[in-house]
Short mmCIF file of C-alpha atoms in Angstrom, two decimals:
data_model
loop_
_atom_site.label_atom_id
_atom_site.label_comp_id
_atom_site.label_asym_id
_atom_site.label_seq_id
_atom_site.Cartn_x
_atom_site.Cartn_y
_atom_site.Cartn_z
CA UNK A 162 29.25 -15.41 -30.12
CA UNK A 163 27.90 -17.02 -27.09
CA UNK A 164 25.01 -15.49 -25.43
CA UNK A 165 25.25 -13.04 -22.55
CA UNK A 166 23.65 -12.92 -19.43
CA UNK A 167 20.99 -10.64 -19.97
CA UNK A 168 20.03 -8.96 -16.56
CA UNK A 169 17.30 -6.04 -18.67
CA UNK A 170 14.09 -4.81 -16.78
CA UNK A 171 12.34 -5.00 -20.08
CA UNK A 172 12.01 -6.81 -23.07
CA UNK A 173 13.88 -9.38 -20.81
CA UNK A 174 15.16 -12.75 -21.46
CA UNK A 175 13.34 -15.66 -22.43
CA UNK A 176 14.00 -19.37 -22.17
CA UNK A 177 16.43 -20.48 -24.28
CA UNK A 178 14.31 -23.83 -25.43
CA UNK A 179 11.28 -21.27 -26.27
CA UNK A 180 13.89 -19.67 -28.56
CA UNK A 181 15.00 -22.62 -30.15
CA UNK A 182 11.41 -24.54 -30.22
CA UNK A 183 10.22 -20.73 -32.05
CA UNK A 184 13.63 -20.87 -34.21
CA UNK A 185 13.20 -24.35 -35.26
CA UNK A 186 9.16 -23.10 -36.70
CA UNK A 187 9.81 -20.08 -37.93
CA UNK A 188 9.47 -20.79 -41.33
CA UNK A 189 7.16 -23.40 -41.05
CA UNK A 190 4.70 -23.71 -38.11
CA UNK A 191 3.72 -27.52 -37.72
CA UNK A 192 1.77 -28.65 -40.98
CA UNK A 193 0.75 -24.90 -42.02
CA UNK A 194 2.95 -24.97 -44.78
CA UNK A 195 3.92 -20.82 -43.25
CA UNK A 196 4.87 -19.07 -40.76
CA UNK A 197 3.26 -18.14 -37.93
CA UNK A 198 3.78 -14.21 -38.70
CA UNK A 199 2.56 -14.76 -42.28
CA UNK A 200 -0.68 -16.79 -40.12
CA UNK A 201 -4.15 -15.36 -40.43
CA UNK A 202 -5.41 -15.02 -37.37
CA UNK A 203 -8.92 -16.22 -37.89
CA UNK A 204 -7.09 -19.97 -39.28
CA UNK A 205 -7.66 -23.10 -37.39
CA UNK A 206 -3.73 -23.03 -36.66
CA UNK A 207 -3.87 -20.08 -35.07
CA UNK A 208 -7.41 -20.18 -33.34
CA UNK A 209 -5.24 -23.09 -31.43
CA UNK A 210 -2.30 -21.28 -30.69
CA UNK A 211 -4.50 -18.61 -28.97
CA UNK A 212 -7.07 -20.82 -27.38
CA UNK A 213 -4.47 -23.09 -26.47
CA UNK A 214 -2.12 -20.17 -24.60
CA UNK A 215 -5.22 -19.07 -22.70
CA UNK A 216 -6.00 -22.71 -21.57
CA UNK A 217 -2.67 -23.26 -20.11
CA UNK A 218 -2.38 -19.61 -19.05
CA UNK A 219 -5.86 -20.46 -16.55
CA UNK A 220 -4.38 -24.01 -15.77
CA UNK A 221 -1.33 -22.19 -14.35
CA UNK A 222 -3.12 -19.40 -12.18
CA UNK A 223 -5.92 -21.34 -11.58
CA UNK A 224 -8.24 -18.99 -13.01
CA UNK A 225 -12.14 -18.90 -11.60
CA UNK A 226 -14.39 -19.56 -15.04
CA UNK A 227 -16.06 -16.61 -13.92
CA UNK A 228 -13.11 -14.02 -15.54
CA UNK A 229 -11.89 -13.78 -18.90
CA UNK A 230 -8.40 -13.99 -20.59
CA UNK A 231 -7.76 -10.67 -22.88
CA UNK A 232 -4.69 -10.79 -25.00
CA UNK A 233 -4.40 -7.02 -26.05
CA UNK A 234 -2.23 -4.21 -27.16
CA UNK A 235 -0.85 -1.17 -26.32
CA UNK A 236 1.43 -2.56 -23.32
CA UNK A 237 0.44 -1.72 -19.65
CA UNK A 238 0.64 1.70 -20.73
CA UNK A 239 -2.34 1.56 -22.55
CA UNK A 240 -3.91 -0.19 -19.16
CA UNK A 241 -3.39 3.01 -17.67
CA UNK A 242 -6.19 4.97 -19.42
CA UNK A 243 -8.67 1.40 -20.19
CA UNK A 244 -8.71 0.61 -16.51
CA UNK A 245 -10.08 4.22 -15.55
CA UNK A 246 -12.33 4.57 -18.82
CA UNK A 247 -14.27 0.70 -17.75
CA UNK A 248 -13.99 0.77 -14.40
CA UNK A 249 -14.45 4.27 -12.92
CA UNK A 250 -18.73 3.86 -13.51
CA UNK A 251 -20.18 4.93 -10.20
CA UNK A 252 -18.10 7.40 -7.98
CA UNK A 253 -15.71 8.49 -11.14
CA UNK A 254 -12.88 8.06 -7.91
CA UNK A 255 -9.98 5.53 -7.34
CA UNK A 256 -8.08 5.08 -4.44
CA UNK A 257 -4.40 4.78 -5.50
CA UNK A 258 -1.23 2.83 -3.87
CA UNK A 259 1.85 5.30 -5.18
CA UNK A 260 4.80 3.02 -5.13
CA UNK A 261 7.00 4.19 -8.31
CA UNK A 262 7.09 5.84 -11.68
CA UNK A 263 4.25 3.07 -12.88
CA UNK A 264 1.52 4.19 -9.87
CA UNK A 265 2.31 8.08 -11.03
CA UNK A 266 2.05 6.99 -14.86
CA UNK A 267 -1.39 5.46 -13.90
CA UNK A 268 -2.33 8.08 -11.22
CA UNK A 269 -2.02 10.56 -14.25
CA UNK A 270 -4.19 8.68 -16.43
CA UNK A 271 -6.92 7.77 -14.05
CA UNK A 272 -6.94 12.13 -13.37
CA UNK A 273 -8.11 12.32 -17.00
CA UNK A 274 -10.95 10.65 -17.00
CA UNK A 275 -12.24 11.35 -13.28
CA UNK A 276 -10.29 12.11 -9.69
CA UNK A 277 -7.27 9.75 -8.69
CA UNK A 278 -6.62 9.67 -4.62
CA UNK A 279 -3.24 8.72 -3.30
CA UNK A 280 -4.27 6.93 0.19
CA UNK A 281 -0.29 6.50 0.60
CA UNK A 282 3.00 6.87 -1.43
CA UNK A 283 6.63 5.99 -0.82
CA UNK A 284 7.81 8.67 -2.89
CA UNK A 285 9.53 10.39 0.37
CA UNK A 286 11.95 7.47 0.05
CA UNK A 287 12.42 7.18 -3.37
CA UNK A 288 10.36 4.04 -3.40
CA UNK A 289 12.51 2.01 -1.54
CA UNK A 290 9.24 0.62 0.38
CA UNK A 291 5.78 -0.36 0.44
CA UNK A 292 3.74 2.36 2.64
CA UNK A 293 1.96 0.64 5.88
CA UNK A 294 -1.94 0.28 4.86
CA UNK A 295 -4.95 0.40 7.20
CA UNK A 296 -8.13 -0.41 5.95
CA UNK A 297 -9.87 2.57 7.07
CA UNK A 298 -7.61 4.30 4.03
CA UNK A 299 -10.28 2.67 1.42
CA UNK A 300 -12.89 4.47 1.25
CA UNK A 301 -15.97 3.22 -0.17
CA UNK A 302 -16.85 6.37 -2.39
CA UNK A 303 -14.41 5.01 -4.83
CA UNK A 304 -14.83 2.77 -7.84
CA UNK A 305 -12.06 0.53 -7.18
CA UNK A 306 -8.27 0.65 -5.49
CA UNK A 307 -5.19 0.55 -7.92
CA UNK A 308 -2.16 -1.54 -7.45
CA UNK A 309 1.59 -1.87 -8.73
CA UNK A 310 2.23 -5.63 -7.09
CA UNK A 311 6.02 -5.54 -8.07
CA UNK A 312 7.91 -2.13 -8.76
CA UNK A 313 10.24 -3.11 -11.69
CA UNK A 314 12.27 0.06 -11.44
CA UNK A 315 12.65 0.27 -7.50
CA UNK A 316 12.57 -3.56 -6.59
CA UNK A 317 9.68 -3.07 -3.85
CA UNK A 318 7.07 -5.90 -3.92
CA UNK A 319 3.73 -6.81 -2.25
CA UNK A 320 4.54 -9.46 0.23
CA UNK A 321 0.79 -9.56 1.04
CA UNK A 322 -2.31 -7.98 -0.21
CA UNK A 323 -3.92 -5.17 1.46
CA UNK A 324 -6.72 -5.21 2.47
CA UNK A 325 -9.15 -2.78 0.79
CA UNK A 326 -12.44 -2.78 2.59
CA UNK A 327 -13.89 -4.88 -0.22
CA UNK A 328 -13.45 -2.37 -2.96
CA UNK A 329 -12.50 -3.80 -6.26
CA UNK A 330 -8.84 -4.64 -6.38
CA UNK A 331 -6.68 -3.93 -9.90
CA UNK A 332 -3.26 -4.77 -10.27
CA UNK A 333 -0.56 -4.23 -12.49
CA UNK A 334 1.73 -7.13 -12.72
CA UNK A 335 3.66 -6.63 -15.65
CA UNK A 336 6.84 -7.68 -13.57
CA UNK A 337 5.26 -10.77 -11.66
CA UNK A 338 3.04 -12.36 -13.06
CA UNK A 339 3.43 -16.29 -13.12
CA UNK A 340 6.43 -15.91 -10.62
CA UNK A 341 4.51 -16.69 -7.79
CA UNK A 342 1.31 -18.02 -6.60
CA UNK A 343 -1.80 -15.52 -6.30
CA UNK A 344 -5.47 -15.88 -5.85
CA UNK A 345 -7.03 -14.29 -8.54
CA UNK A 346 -10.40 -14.14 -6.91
CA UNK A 347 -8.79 -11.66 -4.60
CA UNK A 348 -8.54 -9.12 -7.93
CA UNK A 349 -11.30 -7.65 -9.41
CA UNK A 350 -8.64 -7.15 -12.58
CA UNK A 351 -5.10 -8.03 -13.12
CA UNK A 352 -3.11 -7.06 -15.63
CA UNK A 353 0.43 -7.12 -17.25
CA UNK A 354 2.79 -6.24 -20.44
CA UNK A 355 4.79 -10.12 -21.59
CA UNK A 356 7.50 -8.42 -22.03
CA UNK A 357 9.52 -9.02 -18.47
CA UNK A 358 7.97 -12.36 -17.73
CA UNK A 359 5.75 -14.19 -20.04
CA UNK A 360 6.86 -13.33 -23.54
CA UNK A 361 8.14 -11.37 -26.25
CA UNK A 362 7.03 -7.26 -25.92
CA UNK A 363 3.67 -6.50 -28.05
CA UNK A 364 1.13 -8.26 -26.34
CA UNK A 365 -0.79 -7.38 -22.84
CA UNK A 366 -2.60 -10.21 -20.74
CA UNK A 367 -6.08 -8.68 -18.83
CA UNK A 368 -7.79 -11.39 -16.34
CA UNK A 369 -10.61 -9.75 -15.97
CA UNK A 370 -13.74 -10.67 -13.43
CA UNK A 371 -17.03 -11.26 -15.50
CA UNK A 372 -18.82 -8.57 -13.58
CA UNK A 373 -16.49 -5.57 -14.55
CA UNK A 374 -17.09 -5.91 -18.07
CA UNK A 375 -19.84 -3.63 -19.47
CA UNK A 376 -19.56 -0.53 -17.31
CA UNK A 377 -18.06 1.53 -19.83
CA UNK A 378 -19.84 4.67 -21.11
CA UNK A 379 -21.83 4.57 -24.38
CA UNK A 380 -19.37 6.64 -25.87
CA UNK A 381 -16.32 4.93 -25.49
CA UNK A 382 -14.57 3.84 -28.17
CA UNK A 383 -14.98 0.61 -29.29
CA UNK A 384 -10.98 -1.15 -29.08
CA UNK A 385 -10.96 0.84 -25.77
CA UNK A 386 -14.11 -1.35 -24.26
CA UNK A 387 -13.25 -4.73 -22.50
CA UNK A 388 -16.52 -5.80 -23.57
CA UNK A 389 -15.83 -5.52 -27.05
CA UNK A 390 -12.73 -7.93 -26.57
CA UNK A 391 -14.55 -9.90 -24.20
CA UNK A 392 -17.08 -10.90 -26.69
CA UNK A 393 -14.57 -11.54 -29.69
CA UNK A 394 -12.17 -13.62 -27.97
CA UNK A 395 -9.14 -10.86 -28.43
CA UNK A 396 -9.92 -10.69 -31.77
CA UNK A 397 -12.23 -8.06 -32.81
CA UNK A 398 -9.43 -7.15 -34.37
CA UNK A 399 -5.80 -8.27 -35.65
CA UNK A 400 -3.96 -8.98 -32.57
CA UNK A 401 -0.36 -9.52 -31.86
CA UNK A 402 -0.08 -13.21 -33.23
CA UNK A 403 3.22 -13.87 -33.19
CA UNK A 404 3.67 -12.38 -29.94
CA UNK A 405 0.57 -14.83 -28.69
CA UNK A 406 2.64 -17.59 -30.16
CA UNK A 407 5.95 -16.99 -27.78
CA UNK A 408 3.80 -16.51 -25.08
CA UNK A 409 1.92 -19.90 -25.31
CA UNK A 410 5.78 -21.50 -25.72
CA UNK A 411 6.67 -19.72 -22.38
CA UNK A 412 3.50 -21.00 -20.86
CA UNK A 413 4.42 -24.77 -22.21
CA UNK A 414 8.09 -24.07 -21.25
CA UNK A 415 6.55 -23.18 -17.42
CA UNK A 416 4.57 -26.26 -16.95
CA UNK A 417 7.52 -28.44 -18.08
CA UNK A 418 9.46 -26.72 -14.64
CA UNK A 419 7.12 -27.95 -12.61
CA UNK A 420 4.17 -24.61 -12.96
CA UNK A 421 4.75 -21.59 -10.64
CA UNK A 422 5.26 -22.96 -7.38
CA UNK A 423 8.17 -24.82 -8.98
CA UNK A 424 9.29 -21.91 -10.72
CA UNK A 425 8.99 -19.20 -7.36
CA UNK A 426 11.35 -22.33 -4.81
CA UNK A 427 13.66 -21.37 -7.84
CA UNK A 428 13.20 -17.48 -7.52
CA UNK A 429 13.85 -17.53 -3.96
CA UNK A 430 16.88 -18.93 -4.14
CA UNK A 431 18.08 -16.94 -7.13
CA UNK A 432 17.00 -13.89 -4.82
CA UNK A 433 18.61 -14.92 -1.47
CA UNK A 434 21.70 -15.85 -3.62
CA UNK A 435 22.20 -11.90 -4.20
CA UNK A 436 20.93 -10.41 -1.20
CA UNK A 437 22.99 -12.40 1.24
CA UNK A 438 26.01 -11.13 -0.90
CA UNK A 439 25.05 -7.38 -0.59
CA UNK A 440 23.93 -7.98 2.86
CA UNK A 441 27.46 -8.92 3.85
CA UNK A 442 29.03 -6.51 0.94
CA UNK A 443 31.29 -3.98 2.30
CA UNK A 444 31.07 -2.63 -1.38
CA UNK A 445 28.05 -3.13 -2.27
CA UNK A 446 24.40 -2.44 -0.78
CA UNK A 447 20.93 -3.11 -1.77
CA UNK A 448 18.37 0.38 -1.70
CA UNK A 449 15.40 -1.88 -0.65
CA UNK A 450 14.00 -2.43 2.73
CA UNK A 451 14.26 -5.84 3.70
CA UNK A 452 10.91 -6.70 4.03
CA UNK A 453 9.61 -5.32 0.82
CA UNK A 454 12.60 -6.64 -1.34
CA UNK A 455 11.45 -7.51 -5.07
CA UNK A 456 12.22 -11.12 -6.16
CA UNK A 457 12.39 -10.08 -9.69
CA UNK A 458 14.15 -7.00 -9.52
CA UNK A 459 17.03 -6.06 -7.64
CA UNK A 460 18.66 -2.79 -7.28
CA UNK A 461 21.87 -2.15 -5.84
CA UNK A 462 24.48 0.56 -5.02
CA UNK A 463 27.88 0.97 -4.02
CA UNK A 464 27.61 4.86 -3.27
CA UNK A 465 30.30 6.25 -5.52
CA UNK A 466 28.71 7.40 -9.00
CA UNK A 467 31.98 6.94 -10.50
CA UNK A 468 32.39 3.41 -9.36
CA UNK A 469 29.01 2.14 -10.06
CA UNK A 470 29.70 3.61 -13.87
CA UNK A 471 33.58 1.04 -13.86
CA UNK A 472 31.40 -1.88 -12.41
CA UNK A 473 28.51 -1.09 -14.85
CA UNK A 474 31.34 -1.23 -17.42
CA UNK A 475 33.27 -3.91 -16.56
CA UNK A 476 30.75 -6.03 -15.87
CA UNK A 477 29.50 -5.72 -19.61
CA UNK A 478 33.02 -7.07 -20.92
CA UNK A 479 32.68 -9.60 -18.60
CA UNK A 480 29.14 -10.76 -20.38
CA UNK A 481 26.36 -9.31 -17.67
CA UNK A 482 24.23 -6.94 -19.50
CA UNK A 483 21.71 -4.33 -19.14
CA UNK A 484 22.55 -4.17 -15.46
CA UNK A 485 22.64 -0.14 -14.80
CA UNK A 486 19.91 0.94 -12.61
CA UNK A 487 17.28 3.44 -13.59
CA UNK A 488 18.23 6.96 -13.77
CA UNK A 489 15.96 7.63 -10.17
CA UNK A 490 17.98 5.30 -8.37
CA UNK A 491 21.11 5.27 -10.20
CA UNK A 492 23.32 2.34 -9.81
CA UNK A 493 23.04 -1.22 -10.65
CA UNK A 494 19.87 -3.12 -11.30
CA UNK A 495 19.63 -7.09 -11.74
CA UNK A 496 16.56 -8.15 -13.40
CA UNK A 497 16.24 -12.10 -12.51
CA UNK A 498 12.91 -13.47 -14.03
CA UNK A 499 11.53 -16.60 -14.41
CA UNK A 500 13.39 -17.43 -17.50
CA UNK A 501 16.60 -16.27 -15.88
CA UNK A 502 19.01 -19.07 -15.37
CA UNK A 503 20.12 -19.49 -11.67
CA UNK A 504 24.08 -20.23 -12.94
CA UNK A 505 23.82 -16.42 -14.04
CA UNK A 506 23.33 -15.08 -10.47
CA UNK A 507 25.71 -17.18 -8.90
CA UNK A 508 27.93 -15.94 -12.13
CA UNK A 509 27.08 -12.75 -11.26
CA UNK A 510 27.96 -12.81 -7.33
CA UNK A 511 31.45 -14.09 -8.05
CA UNK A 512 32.04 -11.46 -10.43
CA UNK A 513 31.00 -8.98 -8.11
CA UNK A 514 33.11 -10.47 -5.09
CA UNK A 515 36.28 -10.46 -7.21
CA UNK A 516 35.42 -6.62 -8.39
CA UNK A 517 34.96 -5.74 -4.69
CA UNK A 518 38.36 -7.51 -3.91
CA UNK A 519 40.25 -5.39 -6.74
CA UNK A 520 38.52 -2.08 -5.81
#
């Protein structure tokens, strides 16, 4: 069977020569005599697989010596609760950015452990933009200011950062990350689940700022402290090593393009190659204000239920995949990541032209 184009939010596709390099080791990882999975994660092998990921994960992003590289688990889920539980030391307050189900997920989180502000939500428009931010909004009787950079279910993005009266900046970008260039000094914390763009699902990247660690209360529990991690190099305890291992492949498989700015000239035109199609779509219309369009994720609509659910269907005998939109937007959704081959897009705009023809 040949493989499909697979358009899911999350776990997404990966390069095909990661798949093949991991395929071609799986039951023997270079002179090991084993597999990677069957590795123990304290061997030399594997003490270069993860020191190795992290070195070419900094070389990429151009990460400041002065913040670590976490490789954790849990997902960004789990980011949710750690975030609040380190961070939230002084005021017990964050100022939050609602823009989708993953601010509200957070927003929840954060209310357990002290008070979670909304300065500004797009929830009035079912996400479909990024709410206009003033400084004055950040108040500085707040720990730190909370931030989903790209929405994976409602295709909004960042387009710049806001600025937040010098508070700490986090960010989730569990959708983003290594798609385009970012300063990481400008984030006090970034974070972001591998399973959309950097790997396999299982592990969770943290680039943390040196200064943030440590500000935990005594009582918090040990694998739930970035300082514990911090001072173990990820590996207090077992982590994910096989997931580690994909990741570093993606990471090799990124610098061979050319790094991210090679990669994003590559988004963009993925991105423009389905936009100007629903922009001139009689059929078909994208849900996303123009100016805060997603270049990862990109919903779409045609405004009949019944006829997104035959295109939805269609479109999966035709070999496009995992393309119906969340339930809260309903619809299509096209999840292009970095590993996301261009030819699929332009595959997928023809299809889509000769559907609107026959409808």
């Amino acid at each position: 069977m040949e493989r499909v184009y697979n358009f899911a939010a999350g776990p997404a596709c990966l390069p095909e020569e990661v798949l093949r390099r991991a395929a071609s080791e799986l039951v023997c990882y270079g002179n090991s005599g084993m597999s990677v999975m069957e590795m123990s994660h304290r061997s030399h092998d594997f003490e270069e697989i993860i020191d190795k990921a992290e070195s070419d994960l900094r070389e990429l992003m151009n990460i400041p010596d002065n913040y670590k590289v976490l490789f954790l688990q849990g997902g960004a889920s789990l980011q949710f609760a750690m975030v609040p539980i380190n961070l939230m030391a002084k005021f017990s307050r964050v100022h939050f950015i609602n823009t989708g189900m993953w601010s509200k997920r957070a927003i929840s989180e954060a209310n357990k452990i002290g008070e979670a502000n909304v300065v500004a939500s797009s929830e009035d428009k079912t996400f479909s933009y990024i709410p206009k931010l003033k400084k004055e909004m950040f108040t500085k009787d707040a720990d730190y200011v909370h931030m989903v950079s790209n929405n994976t279910i409602y295709g909004t993005r960042y387009t710049k950062i806001p600025d937040v009266n010098g508070l700490p900046l986090v960010s989730d970008m569990s959708s983003c990350i290594l798609s385009e260039a970012v300063n990481v000094s400008d984030y006090a914390l970034i974070f972001a689940g591998a399973q959309k763009n950097m790997g396999p699902s299982g592990v969770t990247t943290v680039i943390i700022r040196e200064d943030m660690i440590g500000k935990e209360p005594d009582n918090t529990p040990t694998l739930l402290s970035y300082k514990t991690h911090a001072q173990h190099g990820s590996m207090y305890n077992t982590p994910p090593t096989y997931a580690i291992y994909i990741l570093g492949l993606v990471l090799e498989w990124l610098k061979g393009k050319g790094g991210i700015s090679a990669i994003n000239k590559i988004n963009q035109e993925k991105a423009k190659m389905l936009y100007d199609f629903l922009d001139e779509s009689k059929l078909f219309k994208g849900t996303v204000r123009k100016e805060d369009r997603s270049l990862m994720n990109i919903p779409f609509i045609t405004g009949n239920a019944d006829i997104d659910k035959q295109f939805i269907e269609e479109a999966k005998k035709n070999g496009f995949v995992n393309i119906k939109g969340h339930r809260s937007v309903g619809g299509m959704r096209a999840s292009i990541y970095n590993a996301f081959p261009p030819e699929g897009v332009k595959a997928l705009v023809d299809f889509m032209k000769k559907f609107e023809a026959n409808a």
